[in-house]
């Protein structure tokens, strides 16, 4: 029997509804398998800011530090003060966002199975913006060989182990940002030499955004810089049916945090209509990461049950409103729990 301590950021908007769904599914795993979880809910985001004067309270950070992994609901306006700080604090350098076709979802293509591996620590997200005069702002876009190399390594390893097309495409704009993206592209090219079994190519970001609409099924692993990855992964999520199905992982050397691709979606908050698949598929990614880190194959088998249950339900057209169904968040969650065991 293995027991894992999980920290769970409940978040804002639809965050509490989604994290309640994830908690229910993780508890179902605890009840029905030898993989057990102790879950500690923590506060972060707009509600935490209003209550404690800090979007990321110290107590939250302490509990996350003591946990084996963190699952996070979306946060609202204070997102940058939560997720960007956590990514930096734990050096979560790889943002991994799969986009996959699932049955009976209105989408551009039903044959997509790809993942965006986005560099998570540099680029414009360092927030280095300065006024050079009151009407002019300069923002620094940082690119290092070290960060480019480790994200490229992560992307090639991902392509090597996943059941995909064994392709990596480095997406950049080195024809314009010759130095920064030139360095990123040259580093990816160098890492590619170590993986002759993986087909390597490069694409400018404008072409990539077009090809994601035109030939989404051609993609396997995209490796790219922070801002481009943010945009392309949202696009990829929409290509396969929308943000409600989009999971994400923030991976570091020794810690990882899992969260839906989407934001707090205040327009549908509190209505019990949000699609919990994004956080449930994020939970599946968390179990895969735990399985790898703690050499616990059982954990990844339990994670696979989550995805299999979602696929089975979608196959029977049992789905939430955002993807053309009528089930509520809680109804869909209960059906997933029942389909798992
Ligand atoms: P952010 O700027 O933080 O990304 P946002 O409110 O602009 O947040 P999102 O919250 O990411 O945008 O989502 C955009 C829209 O997609 C939402 O307004 C909502 O209608 C829909 N949406 C997002 N997530 C879900 C979900 N899990 N289930 C159903 N609909 C969703």
Short mmCIF file of C-alpha atoms and ligand atoms in Angstrom, two decimals:
data_model
loop_
_atom_site.label_atom_id
_atom_site.label_comp_id
_atom_site.label_asym_id
_atom_site.label_seq_id
_atom_site.Cartn_x
_atom_site.Cartn_y
_atom_site.Cartn_z
CA UNK A 1 0.00 0.00 0.00
CA UNK A 2 1.25 3.47 -0.83
CA UNK A 3 -0.05 6.72 0.64
CA UNK A 4 0.59 10.11 -0.92
CA UNK A 5 0.10 13.55 0.62
CA UNK A 6 -1.58 15.86 -1.84
CA UNK A 7 -2.07 19.60 -1.51
CA UNK A 8 -5.21 20.84 -3.25
CA UNK A 9 -5.57 24.54 -4.16
CA UNK A 10 -9.31 25.14 -4.39
CA UNK A 11 -8.99 28.42 -6.33
CA UNK A 12 -11.62 30.86 -7.59
CA UNK A 13 -14.59 30.86 -9.98
CA UNK A 14 -15.27 27.26 -10.98
CA UNK A 15 -12.17 26.19 -8.98
CA UNK A 16 -14.04 24.95 -5.87
CA UNK A 17 -16.52 22.95 -8.01
CA UNK A 18 -13.72 21.33 -10.01
CA UNK A 19 -11.55 20.55 -7.00
CA UNK A 20 -14.57 19.01 -5.21
CA UNK A 21 -14.96 16.77 -8.27
CA UNK A 22 -11.26 15.80 -8.24
CA UNK A 23 -11.42 15.13 -4.50
CA UNK A 24 -14.34 12.78 -4.97
CA UNK A 25 -12.49 10.81 -7.66
CA UNK A 26 -9.24 10.66 -5.65
CA UNK A 27 -11.23 9.46 -2.63
CA UNK A 28 -12.83 6.78 -4.82
CA UNK A 29 -9.30 5.61 -5.71
CA UNK A 30 -8.34 5.62 -2.01
CA UNK A 31 -11.45 3.58 -1.16
CA UNK A 32 -11.06 1.03 -3.92
CA UNK A 33 -7.34 0.49 -4.44
CA UNK A 34 -4.01 0.20 -2.63
CA UNK A 35 -3.14 3.75 -3.78
CA UNK A 36 -4.22 6.05 -0.93
CA UNK A 37 -4.27 9.82 -0.63
CA UNK A 38 -4.25 12.27 2.25
CA UNK A 39 -5.61 15.48 0.77
CA UNK A 40 -5.08 18.89 2.36
CA UNK A 41 -7.11 21.75 0.89
CA UNK A 42 -5.29 25.08 0.75
CA UNK A 43 -6.27 28.62 -0.20
CA UNK A 44 -4.74 30.70 -2.99
CA UNK A 45 -6.06 33.27 -5.43
CA UNK A 46 -8.55 36.13 -5.29
CA UNK A 47 -10.48 34.75 -2.30
CA UNK A 48 -7.24 34.21 -0.36
CA UNK A 49 -6.11 37.75 -1.25
CA UNK A 50 -9.38 39.21 0.08
CA UNK A 51 -9.24 37.12 3.25
CA UNK A 52 -5.51 37.12 4.11
CA UNK A 53 -4.15 40.07 2.11
CA UNK A 54 -1.98 37.64 0.12
CA UNK A 55 -2.90 35.65 -2.99
CA UNK A 56 -0.43 32.96 -1.95
CA UNK A 57 -0.51 32.77 1.87
CA UNK A 58 2.57 31.43 3.72
CA UNK A 59 0.56 28.58 5.22
CA UNK A 60 -0.40 27.45 1.71
CA UNK A 61 3.24 27.46 0.62
CA UNK A 62 4.26 25.47 3.75
CA UNK A 63 1.63 22.81 3.10
CA UNK A 64 2.52 22.55 -0.61
CA UNK A 65 6.20 22.15 0.32
CA UNK A 66 5.36 19.22 2.59
CA UNK A 67 3.15 17.50 0.01
CA UNK A 68 4.18 14.89 -2.56
CA UNK A 69 2.35 16.72 -5.36
CA UNK A 70 -0.05 19.61 -5.78
CA UNK A 71 -3.34 19.70 -7.64
CA UNK A 72 -4.63 23.18 -8.37
CA UNK A 73 -7.98 24.60 -9.36
CA UNK A 74 -7.96 27.73 -11.53
CA UNK A 75 -7.52 31.11 -9.85
CA UNK A 76 -8.91 34.47 -10.99
CA UNK A 77 -7.34 37.90 -11.39
CA UNK A 78 -4.44 37.07 -9.07
CA UNK A 79 -3.32 34.10 -11.19
CA UNK A 80 0.09 35.64 -11.88
CA UNK A 81 0.71 36.02 -8.13
CA UNK A 82 -0.07 32.36 -7.60
CA UNK A 83 0.93 30.12 -10.48
CA UNK A 84 3.85 32.12 -11.81
CA UNK A 85 5.26 32.42 -8.29
CA UNK A 86 4.80 28.67 -7.64
CA UNK A 87 6.40 27.75 -10.96
CA UNK A 88 9.43 29.83 -10.04
CA UNK A 89 9.52 28.75 -6.36
CA UNK A 90 9.60 25.02 -7.26
CA UNK A 91 11.46 25.49 -10.55
CA UNK A 92 8.63 23.82 -12.46
CA UNK A 93 10.35 24.28 -15.79
CA UNK A 94 8.14 22.16 -18.05
CA UNK A 95 4.52 23.01 -18.75
CA UNK A 96 3.01 19.96 -20.37
CA UNK A 97 -0.37 20.26 -22.06
CA UNK A 98 -1.80 17.29 -23.93
CA UNK A 99 -4.58 17.83 -26.48
CA UNK A 100 -6.37 14.66 -27.42
CA UNK A 101 -9.52 13.79 -29.34
CA UNK A 102 -12.20 12.10 -27.27
CA UNK A 103 -15.41 10.50 -28.55
CA UNK A 104 -18.56 12.48 -29.33
CA UNK A 105 -17.05 15.91 -28.78
CA UNK A 106 -17.71 18.59 -31.39
CA UNK A 107 -14.17 19.33 -32.58
CA UNK A 108 -12.13 20.26 -35.65
CA UNK A 109 -10.66 16.77 -35.83
CA UNK A 110 -11.30 13.47 -34.08
CA UNK A 111 -7.76 12.12 -34.63
CA UNK A 112 -5.61 14.46 -32.57
CA UNK A 113 -3.15 13.15 -29.99
CA UNK A 114 -0.48 15.73 -29.26
CA UNK A 115 1.25 17.47 -26.41
CA UNK A 116 2.67 20.96 -26.05
CA UNK A 117 5.85 21.13 -23.96
CA UNK A 118 6.20 24.76 -23.02
CA UNK A 119 9.23 26.34 -21.36
CA UNK A 120 7.88 27.64 -18.08
CA UNK A 121 10.51 29.82 -16.43
CA UNK A 122 11.70 32.48 -18.88
CA UNK A 123 10.54 34.64 -21.78
CA UNK A 124 8.27 37.64 -21.12
CA UNK A 125 6.80 35.87 -18.07
CA UNK A 126 9.68 37.09 -15.91
CA UNK A 127 7.69 40.32 -15.83
CA UNK A 128 10.75 42.47 -16.57
CA UNK A 129 8.91 45.52 -17.89
CA UNK A 130 10.23 49.05 -17.55
CA UNK A 131 9.03 52.51 -18.45
CA UNK A 132 11.72 54.27 -20.45
CA UNK A 133 9.50 57.33 -20.45
CA UNK A 134 5.91 57.74 -19.24
CA UNK A 135 4.52 56.61 -22.60
CA UNK A 136 6.95 53.86 -23.55
CA UNK A 137 7.44 50.45 -21.95
CA UNK A 138 10.22 47.98 -22.68
CA UNK A 139 9.70 44.31 -21.83
CA UNK A 140 12.63 41.90 -21.62
CA UNK A 141 12.27 38.54 -23.29
CA UNK A 142 14.80 36.24 -21.63
CA UNK A 143 16.09 33.05 -23.30
CA UNK A 144 18.93 30.95 -21.92
CA UNK A 145 20.76 27.95 -23.32
CA UNK A 146 20.26 26.08 -20.02
CA UNK A 147 16.47 26.49 -19.97
CA UNK A 148 16.19 25.77 -23.70
CA UNK A 149 18.25 22.60 -23.31
CA UNK A 150 16.30 21.18 -20.41
CA UNK A 151 12.91 21.84 -22.03
CA UNK A 152 14.16 20.31 -25.30
CA UNK A 153 15.44 17.25 -23.38
CA UNK A 154 12.04 16.96 -21.69
CA UNK A 155 10.24 17.15 -25.06
CA UNK A 156 12.40 14.48 -26.70
CA UNK A 157 12.05 12.16 -23.68
CA UNK A 158 8.28 12.69 -23.87
CA UNK A 159 8.23 11.83 -27.58
CA UNK A 160 10.36 8.75 -26.90
CA UNK A 161 8.10 7.27 -24.21
CA UNK A 162 4.65 8.26 -25.37
CA UNK A 163 2.62 6.15 -27.70
CA UNK A 164 2.69 8.77 -30.44
CA UNK A 165 4.17 9.55 -33.82
CA UNK A 166 7.68 10.01 -32.38
CA UNK A 167 8.00 13.54 -33.70
CA UNK A 168 9.19 16.76 -32.09
CA UNK A 169 8.62 20.14 -33.70
CA UNK A 170 10.38 23.16 -32.21
CA UNK A 171 8.17 26.23 -32.61
CA UNK A 172 9.84 29.64 -32.60
CA UNK A 173 10.25 32.88 -34.55
CA UNK A 174 14.00 32.85 -35.11
CA UNK A 175 13.66 34.75 -38.39
CA UNK A 176 12.65 37.83 -36.38
CA UNK A 177 14.03 37.24 -32.88
CA UNK A 178 17.35 36.08 -34.26
CA UNK A 179 19.29 36.00 -31.04
CA UNK A 180 16.76 34.73 -28.48
CA UNK A 181 14.79 32.33 -30.64
CA UNK A 182 17.96 31.63 -32.62
CA UNK A 183 19.49 30.29 -29.40
CA UNK A 184 16.35 28.31 -28.57
CA UNK A 185 16.24 26.73 -32.06
CA UNK A 186 19.97 25.95 -32.16
CA UNK A 187 19.73 24.28 -28.75
CA UNK A 188 16.72 22.16 -29.79
CA UNK A 189 18.62 21.16 -32.94
CA UNK A 190 21.60 20.12 -30.84
CA UNK A 191 19.47 18.05 -28.44
CA UNK A 192 17.75 16.41 -31.45
CA UNK A 193 21.10 14.81 -32.43
CA UNK A 194 20.89 12.64 -29.29
CA UNK A 195 17.52 11.25 -30.39
CA UNK A 196 17.96 9.98 -33.96
CA UNK A 197 14.86 7.79 -33.58
CA UNK A 198 12.69 10.91 -33.12
CA UNK A 199 11.79 12.90 -36.22
CA UNK A 200 12.75 16.54 -35.62
CA UNK A 201 11.53 19.64 -37.44
CA UNK A 202 11.07 23.36 -36.83
CA UNK A 203 8.16 25.67 -37.53
CA UNK A 204 7.64 29.40 -37.16
CA UNK A 205 4.95 30.18 -34.62
CA UNK A 206 2.62 31.82 -37.15
CA UNK A 207 2.79 28.72 -39.37
CA UNK A 208 2.27 26.50 -36.32
CA UNK A 209 -0.90 28.35 -35.32
CA UNK A 210 -2.22 27.88 -38.86
CA UNK A 211 -1.19 24.21 -39.12
CA UNK A 212 -2.85 23.44 -35.78
CA UNK A 213 -6.13 24.33 -37.48
CA UNK A 214 -5.25 22.87 -40.90
CA UNK A 215 -3.55 19.56 -39.98
CA UNK A 216 -3.85 19.08 -36.21
CA UNK A 217 -3.46 15.31 -36.51
CA UNK A 218 0.09 15.74 -37.88
CA UNK A 219 1.43 17.00 -34.54
CA UNK A 220 2.96 14.82 -31.85
CA UNK A 221 5.16 16.89 -29.48
CA UNK A 222 5.53 20.65 -29.80
CA UNK A 223 8.40 22.21 -27.86
CA UNK A 224 8.30 25.97 -27.56
CA UNK A 225 8.98 29.05 -25.49
CA UNK A 226 6.71 30.33 -22.71
CA UNK A 227 4.38 32.83 -24.42
CA UNK A 228 4.06 30.89 -27.68
CA UNK A 229 3.30 27.74 -25.67
CA UNK A 230 0.62 29.52 -23.66
CA UNK A 231 -1.18 30.59 -26.82
CA UNK A 232 -0.69 27.43 -28.91
CA UNK A 233 -1.83 25.11 -26.11
CA UNK A 234 -5.11 27.03 -25.71
CA UNK A 235 -5.57 26.77 -29.46
CA UNK A 236 -4.83 23.04 -29.37
CA UNK A 237 -7.37 22.62 -26.54
CA UNK A 238 -10.01 24.30 -28.68
CA UNK A 239 -9.14 22.14 -31.71
CA UNK A 240 -10.13 19.04 -29.70
CA UNK A 241 -13.32 20.51 -28.26
CA UNK A 242 -12.60 23.28 -25.83
CA UNK A 243 -10.94 24.21 -22.58
CA UNK A 244 -13.18 21.97 -20.46
CA UNK A 245 -11.22 18.91 -21.62
CA UNK A 246 -7.74 20.44 -21.20
CA UNK A 247 -5.33 19.16 -18.51
CA UNK A 248 -1.87 20.53 -17.74
CA UNK A 249 1.18 19.67 -15.68
CA UNK A 250 3.97 21.88 -14.36
CA UNK A 251 6.96 19.61 -13.89
CA UNK A 252 10.23 20.22 -12.04
CA UNK A 253 13.16 18.00 -11.04
CA UNK A 254 11.62 17.00 -7.71
CA UNK A 255 8.10 18.44 -7.52
CA UNK A 256 5.13 18.90 -9.82
CA UNK A 257 1.85 20.77 -9.89
CA UNK A 258 -1.19 19.84 -11.96
CA UNK A 259 -4.00 22.15 -13.07
CA UNK A 260 -6.58 22.63 -15.82
CA UNK A 261 -5.48 24.63 -18.87
CA UNK A 262 -8.36 27.07 -18.44
CA UNK A 263 -8.94 29.96 -16.07
CA UNK A 264 -11.55 30.60 -13.38
CA UNK A 265 -14.47 30.95 -15.87
CA UNK A 266 -16.46 33.32 -13.65
CA UNK A 267 -19.30 33.35 -16.20
CA UNK A 268 -20.31 29.80 -15.23
CA UNK A 269 -19.09 29.72 -11.61
CA UNK A 270 -21.44 28.38 -8.93
CA UNK A 271 -23.86 26.95 -11.50
CA UNK A 272 -22.72 23.31 -11.32
CA UNK A 273 -22.23 23.25 -15.11
CA UNK A 274 -18.42 23.28 -15.46
CA UNK A 275 -16.81 20.31 -17.15
CA UNK A 276 -14.60 18.61 -14.53
CA UNK A 277 -12.73 16.55 -17.17
CA UNK A 278 -9.92 19.14 -17.28
CA UNK A 279 -9.06 18.65 -13.61
CA UNK A 280 -9.79 14.91 -13.68
CA UNK A 281 -7.39 14.44 -16.61
CA UNK A 282 -4.91 16.64 -14.71
CA UNK A 283 -5.31 14.21 -11.79
CA UNK A 284 -4.52 11.37 -14.18
CA UNK A 285 -1.31 13.17 -15.19
CA UNK A 286 -0.50 13.60 -11.49
CA UNK A 287 -0.87 9.86 -10.90
CA UNK A 288 1.41 9.13 -13.88
CA UNK A 289 4.03 11.49 -12.45
CA UNK A 290 3.70 9.91 -8.97
CA UNK A 291 4.04 6.45 -10.56
CA UNK A 292 7.25 7.51 -12.26
CA UNK A 293 8.74 9.35 -9.30
CA UNK A 294 7.96 6.69 -6.68
CA UNK A 295 8.27 3.66 -9.00
CA UNK A 296 4.66 2.80 -8.24
CA UNK A 297 3.06 1.30 -11.34
CA UNK A 298 -0.24 0.89 -9.51
CA UNK A 299 -0.66 4.67 -9.26
CA UNK A 300 -0.58 5.09 -13.03
CA UNK A 301 -3.06 2.22 -13.45
CA UNK A 302 -5.48 4.07 -11.15
CA UNK A 303 -4.90 7.24 -13.20
CA UNK A 304 -5.71 5.37 -16.39
CA UNK A 305 -9.03 4.34 -14.86
CA UNK A 306 -10.00 8.02 -14.71
CA UNK A 307 -9.38 8.57 -18.42
CA UNK A 308 -10.95 5.23 -19.39
CA UNK A 309 -14.09 6.11 -17.42
CA UNK A 310 -14.34 9.54 -19.11
CA UNK A 311 -13.88 7.95 -22.55
CA UNK A 312 -16.57 5.35 -21.80
CA UNK A 313 -19.05 8.01 -20.67
CA UNK A 314 -18.37 10.23 -23.67
CA UNK A 315 -18.84 7.19 -25.90
CA UNK A 316 -22.35 6.90 -24.42
CA UNK A 317 -22.89 10.62 -25.03
CA UNK A 318 -22.92 11.31 -21.31
CA UNK A 319 -21.33 14.74 -21.09
CA UNK A 320 -21.49 18.27 -19.76
CA UNK A 321 -23.02 21.30 -21.46
CA UNK A 322 -19.81 22.84 -22.87
CA UNK A 323 -19.34 19.81 -25.16
CA UNK A 324 -22.98 19.41 -26.15
CA UNK A 325 -24.43 17.43 -23.23
CA UNK A 326 -26.68 18.24 -20.31
CA UNK A 327 -25.03 16.64 -17.26
CA UNK A 328 -24.08 18.81 -14.32
CA UNK A 329 -20.57 18.83 -12.83
CA UNK A 330 -21.67 16.63 -9.93
CA UNK A 331 -23.68 14.23 -12.12
CA UNK A 332 -20.73 13.71 -14.47
CA UNK A 333 -18.34 13.26 -11.52
CA UNK A 334 -20.59 10.64 -9.91
CA UNK A 335 -20.79 8.75 -13.21
CA UNK A 336 -16.98 8.82 -13.55
CA UNK A 337 -16.59 7.45 -10.00
CA UNK A 338 -19.10 4.69 -10.72
CA UNK A 339 -17.51 3.79 -14.08
CA UNK A 340 -14.04 3.47 -12.52
CA UNK A 341 -14.65 0.50 -10.20
P1 LIG B 1 -8.12 33.30 -17.96
O1 LIG B 1 -7.91 34.66 -18.55
O2 LIG B 1 -7.60 33.13 -16.59
O3 LIG B 1 -7.68 32.17 -18.87
P2 LIG B 1 -10.94 33.50 -18.66
O4 LIG B 1 -12.14 33.63 -17.75
O5 LIG B 1 -10.67 34.56 -19.63
O6 LIG B 1 -9.70 33.14 -17.75
P3 LIG B 1 -11.24 30.82 -19.04
O7 LIG B 1 -11.74 30.78 -17.67
O8 LIG B 1 -9.97 30.13 -19.32
O9 LIG B 1 -11.13 32.26 -19.54
O10 LIG B 1 -12.37 30.20 -19.98
C1 LIG B 1 -12.96 30.84 -21.09
C2 LIG B 1 -14.38 30.31 -21.22
O11 LIG B 1 -14.37 28.91 -21.50
C3 LIG B 1 -15.13 30.46 -19.91
O12 LIG B 1 -15.68 31.71 -19.84
C4 LIG B 1 -16.12 29.32 -19.94
O13 LIG B 1 -17.31 29.70 -20.58
C5 LIG B 1 -15.39 28.26 -20.77
N1 LIG B 1 -14.80 27.23 -19.89
C6 LIG B 1 -13.55 27.23 -19.37
N2 LIG B 1 -13.35 26.16 -18.60
C7 LIG B 1 -14.49 25.45 -18.64
C8 LIG B 1 -14.91 24.21 -18.04
N3 LIG B 1 -14.12 23.48 -17.25
N4 LIG B 1 -16.17 23.79 -18.30
C9 LIG B 1 -16.98 24.48 -19.10
N5 LIG B 1 -16.65 25.64 -19.69
C10 LIG B 1 -15.42 26.12 -19.47
#
